[in-house]
Short mmCIF file of C-alpha atoms and ligand atoms in Angstrom, two decimals:
data_model
loop_
_atom_site.label_atom_id
_atom_site.label_comp_id
_atom_site.label_asym_id
_atom_site.label_seq_id
_atom_site.Cartn_x
_atom_site.Cartn_y
_atom_site.Cartn_z
CA UNK U 1 130.31 41.14 187.10
CA UNK U 2 131.75 43.81 184.81
CA UNK U 3 135.39 43.84 183.66
CA UNK U 4 136.04 46.86 185.90
CA UNK U 5 134.68 45.03 188.94
CA UNK U 6 136.71 41.94 188.09
CA UNK U 7 139.80 44.11 188.13
CA UNK U 8 138.73 45.53 191.49
CA UNK U 9 137.75 49.01 190.21
CA UNK U 10 136.97 51.40 193.01
CA UNK U 11 133.34 52.54 193.23
CA UNK U 12 132.99 56.35 193.54
CA UNK U 13 130.25 56.29 196.23
CA UNK U 14 129.05 54.16 199.14
CA UNK U 15 125.42 53.05 199.02
CA UNK U 16 125.07 53.62 202.76
CA UNK U 17 125.89 57.35 202.34
CA UNK U 18 123.30 57.71 199.57
CA UNK U 19 120.68 55.92 201.69
CA UNK U 20 121.47 58.08 204.74
CA UNK U 21 121.28 61.30 202.73
CA UNK U 22 117.73 60.48 201.62
CA UNK U 23 116.72 58.95 204.96
CA UNK U 24 117.66 62.23 206.66
CA UNK U 25 115.60 64.25 204.20
CA UNK U 26 118.32 65.68 201.98
CA UNK U 27 118.48 65.81 198.22
CA UNK U 28 120.82 63.22 196.71
CA UNK U 29 123.48 64.83 194.49
CA UNK U 30 123.15 64.00 190.80
CA UNK U 31 126.34 61.92 190.46
CA UNK U 32 125.50 59.84 193.53
CA UNK U 33 121.95 59.17 192.31
CA UNK U 34 123.11 58.13 188.84
CA UNK U 35 125.71 55.86 190.43
CA UNK U 36 123.11 54.27 192.75
CA UNK U 37 120.88 53.25 189.82
CA UNK U 38 123.79 52.03 187.73
CA UNK U 39 125.40 50.11 190.61
CA UNK U 40 122.05 48.48 191.45
CA UNK U 41 121.55 47.42 187.82
CA UNK U 42 125.04 45.87 187.78
CA UNK U 43 124.37 44.04 191.05
CA UNK U 44 126.93 45.99 193.11
CA UNK U 45 124.25 47.66 195.25
CA UNK U 46 122.20 44.90 196.89
CA UNK U 47 118.41 44.45 196.90
CA UNK U 48 118.43 45.21 200.65
CA UNK U 49 120.20 48.53 200.08
CA UNK U 50 117.97 49.53 197.19
CA UNK U 51 114.84 48.57 199.13
CA UNK U 52 116.02 50.78 201.99
CA UNK U 53 116.69 53.63 199.55
CA UNK U 54 113.24 53.18 197.97
CA UNK U 55 111.66 53.33 201.44
CA UNK U 56 113.61 56.52 202.20
CA UNK U 57 112.22 58.02 198.96
CA UNK U 58 108.74 56.84 199.93
CA UNK U 59 109.05 58.61 203.32
CA UNK U 60 110.95 61.75 202.31
CA UNK U 61 109.95 62.34 198.69
CA UNK U 62 112.19 63.82 196.01
CA UNK U 63 112.69 67.23 194.47
CA UNK U 64 111.77 67.75 190.80
CA UNK U 65 115.42 67.69 189.78
CA UNK U 66 116.12 64.47 191.66
CA UNK U 67 113.14 62.79 189.95
CA UNK U 68 114.48 63.96 186.58
CA UNK U 69 117.92 62.50 187.34
CA UNK U 70 116.42 59.22 188.62
CA UNK U 71 114.36 58.89 185.44
CA UNK U 72 117.32 59.71 183.26
CA UNK U 73 119.50 57.16 185.05
CA UNK U 74 116.86 54.47 184.48
CA UNK U 75 116.66 55.39 180.78
CA UNK U 76 120.48 55.20 180.56
CA UNK U 77 120.40 51.63 181.92
CA UNK U 78 119.03 50.31 178.61
CA UNK U 79 118.42 51.03 174.94
CA UNK U 80 116.83 54.20 173.68
CA UNK U 81 114.70 53.90 170.58
CA UNK U 82 114.17 56.60 167.99
CA UNK U 83 111.36 56.95 165.50
CA UNK U 84 113.02 59.91 163.77
CA UNK U 85 113.50 57.93 160.55
CA UNK U 86 109.74 57.28 160.23
CA UNK U 87 109.05 60.73 158.80
CA UNK U 88 105.77 60.88 160.78
CA UNK U 89 104.86 62.37 164.13
CA UNK U 90 104.64 59.70 166.84
CA UNK U 91 102.25 59.96 169.75
CA UNK U 92 101.63 57.45 172.50
CA UNK U 93 99.18 57.08 175.37
CA UNK U 94 99.74 55.63 178.81
CA UNK U 95 97.04 54.79 181.31
CA UNK U 96 97.81 54.22 184.96
CA UNK U 97 95.34 51.34 184.76
CA UNK U 98 91.80 50.62 185.80
CA UNK U 99 88.90 48.19 185.66
CA UNK U 100 87.46 47.65 182.18
CA UNK U 101 90.09 49.98 180.69
CA UNK U 102 90.24 48.82 177.08
CA UNK U 103 90.73 52.31 175.63
CA UNK U 104 94.07 51.55 173.93
CA UNK U 105 92.31 49.12 171.58
CA UNK U 106 90.04 51.61 169.80
CA UNK U 107 92.29 54.62 170.46
CA UNK U 108 95.48 53.50 168.68
CA UNK U 109 93.80 52.78 165.29
CA UNK U 110 91.56 55.85 165.65
CA UNK U 111 94.54 58.19 166.03
CA UNK U 112 96.53 56.36 163.34
CA UNK U 113 93.65 56.84 160.89
CA UNK U 114 94.72 60.53 160.84
CA UNK U 115 98.20 59.64 159.53
CA UNK U 116 99.95 59.83 162.90
CA UNK U 117 102.19 56.94 164.01
CA UNK U 118 101.13 55.34 167.31
CA UNK U 119 103.75 53.13 168.99
CA UNK U 120 101.80 51.51 171.79
CA UNK U 121 104.26 49.33 173.69
CA UNK U 122 102.08 47.56 176.21
CA UNK U 123 102.16 45.09 179.04
CA UNK U 124 100.26 42.21 180.53
CA UNK U 125 97.96 42.43 183.50
CA UNK U 126 98.91 41.51 187.03
CA UNK U 127 96.32 41.72 189.80
CA UNK U 128 92.95 43.38 189.28
CA UNK U 129 93.91 45.66 186.37
CA UNK U 130 93.89 43.98 182.99
CA UNK U 131 96.67 44.03 180.41
CA UNK U 132 96.22 45.28 176.86
CA UNK U 133 98.23 42.37 175.41
CA UNK U 134 96.08 39.82 177.26
CA UNK U 135 92.95 41.33 175.77
CA UNK U 136 94.31 41.34 172.22
CA UNK U 137 95.61 37.78 172.52
CA UNK U 138 92.00 36.61 172.70
CA UNK U 139 91.87 37.37 168.93
CA UNK U 140 92.80 34.13 167.12
CA UNK U 141 96.32 34.28 165.68
CA UNK U 142 97.23 37.74 167.03
CA UNK U 143 100.90 38.10 167.91
CA UNK U 144 102.22 40.47 170.62
CA UNK U 145 105.95 39.94 170.07
CA UNK U 146 107.30 41.96 167.14
CA UNK U 147 110.87 42.68 166.13
CA UNK U 148 111.89 46.35 165.97
CA UNK U 149 111.91 46.05 162.15
CA UNK U 150 108.32 44.74 162.10
CA UNK U 151 107.21 47.51 164.45
CA UNK U 152 108.80 50.21 162.30
CA UNK U 153 107.37 48.75 159.08
CA UNK U 154 103.86 48.68 160.57
CA UNK U 155 104.09 52.30 161.73
CA UNK U 156 105.64 53.53 158.50
CA UNK U 157 103.13 51.87 156.20
CA UNK U 158 99.38 52.33 155.85
CA UNK U 159 98.53 50.83 159.25
CA UNK U 160 100.36 53.47 161.32
CA UNK U 161 99.51 51.95 164.70
CA UNK U 162 101.19 49.11 166.51
CA UNK U 163 100.26 47.59 169.84
CA UNK U 164 102.94 45.13 170.89
CA UNK U 165 104.99 43.86 173.83
CA UNK U 166 107.63 46.25 175.15
CA UNK U 167 111.09 44.73 174.68
CA UNK U 168 113.17 43.97 177.76
CA UNK U 169 115.87 46.40 176.57
CA UNK U 170 113.93 49.51 177.66
CA UNK U 171 114.91 50.78 181.14
CA UNK U 172 116.06 47.44 182.66
CA UNK U 173 116.87 49.28 185.91
CA UNK U 174 113.16 50.02 186.27
CA UNK U 175 112.25 46.38 185.70
CA UNK U 176 114.53 45.32 188.57
CA UNK U 177 113.47 48.18 190.85
CA UNK U 178 109.74 47.73 190.16
CA UNK U 179 109.93 44.02 191.09
CA UNK U 180 111.71 45.00 194.31
CA UNK U 181 109.17 47.74 195.14
CA UNK U 182 106.37 45.26 194.57
CA UNK U 183 107.55 43.14 197.52
CA UNK U 184 108.83 45.89 199.85
CA UNK U 185 105.79 48.16 200.21
CA UNK U 186 107.30 50.96 198.12
CA UNK U 187 105.14 50.93 195.01
CA UNK U 188 102.98 53.92 195.97
CA UNK U 189 105.68 56.61 196.10
CA UNK U 190 104.97 59.31 193.49
CA UNK U 191 108.66 59.92 192.55
CA UNK U 192 109.10 56.17 192.02
CA UNK U 193 105.88 55.67 190.03
CA UNK U 194 106.53 58.72 187.87
CA UNK U 195 110.14 57.80 187.10
CA UNK U 196 109.17 54.17 186.45
CA UNK U 197 106.44 55.00 183.92
CA UNK U 198 108.24 57.89 182.26
CA UNK U 199 111.63 56.16 181.92
CA UNK U 200 109.98 53.51 179.73
CA UNK U 201 107.95 56.02 177.71
CA UNK U 202 110.89 58.39 177.13
CA UNK U 203 113.22 55.48 176.23
CA UNK U 204 110.64 54.33 173.69
CA UNK U 205 111.33 57.52 171.71
CA UNK U 206 107.83 58.92 171.13
CA UNK U 207 107.54 62.60 170.15
CA UNK U 208 104.44 63.14 172.25
CA UNK U 209 102.59 61.41 175.06
CA UNK U 210 99.13 61.65 176.58
CA UNK U 211 98.72 60.28 180.10
CA UNK U 212 95.41 58.95 181.38
CA UNK U 213 95.90 59.25 185.13
CA UNK U 214 93.04 57.57 186.91
CA UNK U 215 91.71 58.19 190.38
CA UNK U 216 89.06 56.35 192.39
CA UNK U 217 88.36 52.94 193.84
CA UNK U 218 89.61 50.95 190.84
CA UNK U 219 92.73 53.04 190.30
CA UNK U 220 96.23 52.95 191.59
CA UNK U 221 95.65 56.38 193.18
CA UNK U 222 92.34 56.45 195.02
CA UNK U 223 92.53 60.12 195.76
CA UNK U 224 92.25 62.85 193.09
CA UNK U 225 94.83 65.08 194.81
CA UNK U 226 97.48 62.34 194.69
CA UNK U 227 96.52 61.53 191.08
CA UNK U 228 96.96 65.23 190.23
CA UNK U 229 100.39 65.30 191.86
CA UNK U 230 101.40 62.16 189.94
CA UNK U 231 100.11 63.66 186.68
CA UNK U 232 101.98 66.94 187.25
CA UNK U 233 105.19 65.09 188.06
CA UNK U 234 104.95 62.96 184.91
CA UNK U 235 104.04 65.90 182.67
CA UNK U 236 107.10 67.78 184.00
CA UNK U 237 109.35 64.77 183.38
CA UNK U 238 108.13 64.34 179.80
CA UNK U 239 108.44 68.06 179.07
CA UNK U 240 111.95 68.28 180.57
CA UNK U 241 112.99 65.40 178.26
CA UNK U 242 111.60 67.00 175.12
CA UNK U 243 108.49 64.77 174.91
CA UNK U 244 105.35 66.93 174.49
CA UNK U 245 103.21 65.59 177.35
CA UNK U 246 99.71 66.28 178.64
CA UNK U 247 97.59 64.37 181.13
CA UNK U 248 93.89 63.86 181.76
CA UNK U 249 92.66 63.01 185.25
CA UNK U 250 89.85 60.51 184.76
CA UNK U 251 87.32 58.87 187.06
CA UNK U 252 87.84 55.19 187.89
CA UNK U 253 85.29 54.79 190.69
CA UNK U 254 82.99 52.77 188.43
CA UNK U 255 84.13 50.13 185.88
CA UNK U 256 84.72 51.64 182.45
CA UNK U 257 82.10 50.47 179.96
CA UNK U 258 80.08 47.30 180.36
CA UNK U 259 82.77 44.64 179.79
CA UNK U 260 85.49 43.56 182.24
CA UNK U 261 87.73 40.74 181.04
CA UNK U 262 89.60 40.03 177.83
CA UNK U 263 87.53 38.74 174.87
CA UNK U 264 84.49 40.73 176.04
CA UNK U 265 86.61 43.90 176.19
CA UNK U 266 87.73 43.30 172.59
CA UNK U 267 84.04 42.96 171.60
CA UNK U 268 83.24 46.26 173.30
CA UNK U 269 86.22 47.97 171.62
CA UNK U 270 84.96 46.80 168.23
CA UNK U 271 81.55 48.31 169.05
CA UNK U 272 83.30 51.64 169.70
CA UNK U 273 85.17 51.34 166.40
CA UNK U 274 81.81 50.73 164.71
CA UNK U 275 80.55 54.07 166.05
CA UNK U 276 78.55 52.59 168.96
CA UNK U 277 79.48 51.17 172.35
CA UNK U 278 78.96 52.46 175.89
CA UNK U 279 78.96 56.25 176.18
CA UNK U 280 81.73 56.47 178.82
CA UNK U 281 84.13 54.41 176.68
CA UNK U 282 83.34 56.49 173.61
CA UNK U 283 83.69 59.76 175.56
CA UNK U 284 87.11 58.83 176.97
CA UNK U 285 88.36 57.44 173.63
CA UNK U 286 87.40 60.70 171.92
CA UNK U 287 88.91 62.89 174.65
CA UNK U 288 92.24 61.05 174.56
CA UNK U 289 92.30 60.97 170.74
CA UNK U 290 91.77 64.75 170.64
CA UNK U 291 94.66 65.28 173.04
CA UNK U 292 96.94 62.97 171.05
CA UNK U 293 96.06 64.56 167.73
CA UNK U 294 96.50 68.08 169.15
CA UNK U 295 100.02 67.14 170.25
CA UNK U 296 100.63 65.72 166.77
CA UNK U 297 99.67 69.05 165.20
CA UNK U 298 96.01 68.27 164.31
CA UNK U 299 93.97 70.15 166.95
CA UNK U 300 90.87 70.31 164.74
CA UNK U 301 90.72 66.65 163.68
CA UNK U 302 87.12 65.37 163.49
CA UNK U 303 87.65 62.35 165.71
CA UNK U 304 83.98 61.43 166.00
CA UNK U 305 83.60 61.24 162.21
CA UNK U 306 86.47 58.73 161.98
CA UNK U 307 84.65 56.46 164.44
CA UNK U 308 81.30 56.87 162.75
CA UNK U 309 82.35 56.48 159.09
CA UNK U 310 84.49 53.33 159.44
CA UNK U 311 87.97 54.84 158.98
CA UNK U 312 89.09 53.83 162.50
CA UNK U 313 87.60 50.35 161.99
CA UNK U 314 89.53 49.90 158.73
CA UNK U 315 92.77 50.79 160.52
CA UNK U 316 91.91 48.41 163.37
CA UNK U 317 91.40 45.51 160.96
CA UNK U 318 94.63 46.30 159.15
CA UNK U 319 96.48 46.54 162.48
CA UNK U 320 95.16 43.16 163.68
CA UNK U 321 95.94 41.48 160.33
CA UNK U 322 99.47 42.94 160.28
CA UNK U 323 100.10 41.03 163.52
CA UNK U 324 98.65 37.76 162.13
CA UNK U 325 95.28 38.10 163.86
CA UNK U 326 91.91 37.54 162.20
CA UNK U 327 89.72 40.56 163.02
CA UNK U 328 86.61 38.75 161.74
CA UNK U 329 87.13 35.49 163.67
CA UNK U 330 84.74 34.56 166.46
CA UNK U 331 86.10 35.42 169.91
CA UNK U 332 86.10 32.83 172.72
CA UNK U 333 82.87 32.56 174.70
CA UNK U 334 82.48 31.10 178.18
CA UNK U 335 81.20 27.62 178.96
CA UNK U 336 79.79 28.67 182.32
CA UNK U 337 77.83 31.80 183.19
CA UNK U 338 76.11 33.05 186.32
CA UNK U 339 73.66 35.95 186.36
CA UNK U 340 73.11 38.28 189.31
CA UNK U 341 69.58 39.72 189.30
CA UNK U 342 68.23 42.96 190.76
CA UNK U 343 66.59 42.08 194.11
CA UNK U 344 64.21 45.09 194.00
CA UNK U 345 62.95 47.86 191.72
CA UNK U 346 64.99 51.06 191.88
CA UNK U 347 68.00 52.92 190.58
CA UNK U 348 71.53 51.50 190.62
CA UNK U 349 73.33 53.85 193.01
CA UNK U 350 76.77 52.28 193.25
CA UNK U 351 79.13 49.84 191.49
CA UNK U 352 82.61 50.01 192.95
CA UNK U 353 85.30 49.43 190.37
CA UNK U 354 87.81 47.62 192.57
CA UNK U 355 85.63 44.65 193.67
CA UNK U 356 84.47 44.17 190.07
CA UNK U 357 88.12 44.09 188.99
CA UNK U 358 88.98 41.60 191.73
CA UNK U 359 85.96 39.43 190.83
CA UNK U 360 86.92 39.35 187.12
CA UNK U 361 90.44 38.44 188.16
CA UNK U 362 89.15 35.58 190.35
CA UNK U 363 87.04 34.35 187.44
CA UNK U 364 90.31 33.85 185.53
CA UNK U 365 90.47 37.05 183.46
CA UNK U 366 93.66 38.11 185.26
CA UNK U 367 96.67 36.38 186.72
CA UNK U 368 98.00 36.06 190.28
CA UNK U 369 101.57 35.27 189.21
CA UNK U 370 103.38 36.63 186.16
CA UNK U 371 103.73 33.14 184.67
CA UNK U 372 100.01 32.23 184.94
CA UNK U 373 97.83 32.14 181.77
CA UNK U 374 94.68 34.25 181.54
CA UNK U 375 91.34 32.77 180.47
CA UNK U 376 90.21 34.89 177.56
CA UNK U 377 86.49 34.23 177.93
CA UNK U 378 86.38 34.84 181.70
CA UNK U 379 85.04 38.14 183.02
CA UNK U 380 81.97 40.18 183.83
CA UNK U 381 79.38 41.81 181.57
CA UNK U 382 77.37 44.58 183.21
CA UNK U 383 73.76 45.06 182.14
CA UNK U 384 73.21 48.23 184.18
CA UNK U 385 75.40 51.03 185.51
CA UNK U 386 74.93 53.62 188.29
CA UNK U 387 72.05 55.90 187.38
CA UNK U 388 70.13 53.19 185.47
CA UNK U 389 66.62 52.26 186.58
CA UNK U 390 66.08 48.50 187.06
CA UNK U 391 63.14 46.26 188.00
CA UNK U 392 63.26 43.29 190.37
CA UNK U 393 64.46 40.14 188.61
CA UNK U 394 66.25 42.00 185.83
CA UNK U 395 69.88 40.83 185.22
CA UNK U 396 72.39 43.29 186.71
CA UNK U 397 75.52 41.53 185.53
CA UNK U 398 76.72 38.17 184.21
CA UNK U 399 79.84 36.37 185.41
CA UNK U 400 81.63 34.13 182.88
CA UNK U 401 84.21 31.45 183.60
CA UNK U 402 85.61 28.24 182.21
CA UNK U 403 84.68 26.41 185.41
CA UNK U 404 81.67 27.12 187.65
CA UNK U 405 83.81 26.48 190.76
CA UNK U 406 85.15 30.01 190.22
CA UNK U 407 81.83 31.77 190.84
CA UNK U 408 81.86 31.50 194.65
CA UNK U 409 84.99 33.56 195.31
CA UNK U 410 84.08 36.05 192.60
CA UNK U 411 80.68 36.58 194.25
CA UNK U 412 82.44 36.99 197.62
CA UNK U 413 84.49 39.83 196.14
CA UNK U 414 81.30 41.51 194.91
CA UNK U 415 79.56 41.36 198.28
CA UNK U 416 78.47 44.91 199.18
CA UNK U 417 80.04 46.41 196.06
CA UNK U 418 76.82 47.57 194.41
CA UNK U 419 73.51 48.98 195.61
CA UNK U 420 70.01 49.83 194.41
CA UNK U 421 68.20 52.80 195.93
CA UNK U 422 65.62 55.46 195.26
CA UNK U 423 67.75 58.40 194.24
CA UNK U 424 70.01 58.70 191.23
CA UNK U 425 73.67 59.06 192.26
CA UNK U 426 75.50 62.30 191.50
CA UNK U 427 77.95 61.48 188.71
CA UNK U 428 80.45 63.82 187.12
CA UNK U 429 82.09 63.72 183.70
CA UNK U 430 84.67 61.00 183.21
CA UNK U 431 87.43 63.51 182.38
CA UNK U 432 87.84 65.75 185.43
CA UNK U 433 90.94 67.79 184.70
CA UNK U 434 93.54 68.41 182.06
CA UNK U 435 97.15 68.93 183.13
CA UNK U 436 99.64 70.60 180.83
CA UNK U 437 103.24 71.72 181.27
N1 URA I 501 103.38 51.23 186.40
C1 URA I 501 104.71 51.27 186.21
O1 URA I 501 105.21 51.00 185.13
N2 URA I 501 105.47 51.61 187.27
C2 URA I 501 104.97 51.91 188.48
O2 URA I 501 105.71 52.22 189.39
C3 URA I 501 103.58 51.86 188.64
C4 URA I 501 102.80 51.52 187.57
#
């Protein structure tokens, strides 16, 4: 309870009026909306009232100005960082999450190898989408928790890039509201998703931001039209707050790359940094790096050369060492594996991202509850992707786990999720659209 509450200070609004205004389809006035977020953060507005308000937003939507005020109120609930003293341009990337999405790992050092600072404040996975920190923690010694001083020193010096845990001081109102939305069926509202993501990114203090907004079976937004609306809303929010923001709409119908898990995704990222790796991962890494460098004032940067000549790899190694990791250490490998073989000759026509994400999660690569550990060596390695020709008996993918009892439920999740046929599937480019202010 705050001092004002203890003294019986009078609140300027009633939550019920704010809820009714949105429930009946009106726009909530700025002062009332700011108060609602602040009063919820202080515990004056109850979870029941906020859940009802979130549901009203889910049903009725919000105008652009309301979303801006909501985002701003969530930023105001916590600390706001500034990288102004770094003397370098800062550019960040945010992905709405997908299956096999390890792009942050090669992308941050790649962009930093051009002298741009990359503050990549990341999270852990929950459910079928993996978390960047979980993947990196499979590197022996690597440390996710950095003080603000350590983070600044790493960005200022030769490394330039930092991938670390976001502190709890950024947008605490969002933390509370997101947990509430998670259990009240109100996660999927575009104004709430956009304000949640952008409040944290704007509070972080980056100069520029590139959003990877995914659509498809393994994404948060299955439908490209909804993904586009989310991307436009977030680009507008960033722009209105002075953060140069662009978004790419990218395909998440098929797992990204060949590795789904933690340690295996680090291995694949290192292949990309060595100039190789699966073509879709390389293509998306390059596309996002170009966008980030363009926003940082280097539109003509030769991104491919930095992957091929070892500059990005040098920055990766320095970044891992700066956080006490050993980039040359062996990564964990699984005790138990199970191969799934092609039943017939033909062409792989389908591999749905979501079931592969769920299967990797059931193998132990992800967590069901926030407090659960992840098993670094658990996951799935694909040996073929849609469009590839296979012969009967050839391995299609390998499941890895610490305990073979996990294979049954993972295989259940994969039932019907892939197919082999006669005709090559029609596949488009991974980057479908670019959204700018
Ligand atoms: N990620 C967030 O941070 N917030 C959302 O609402 C959804 C995804």
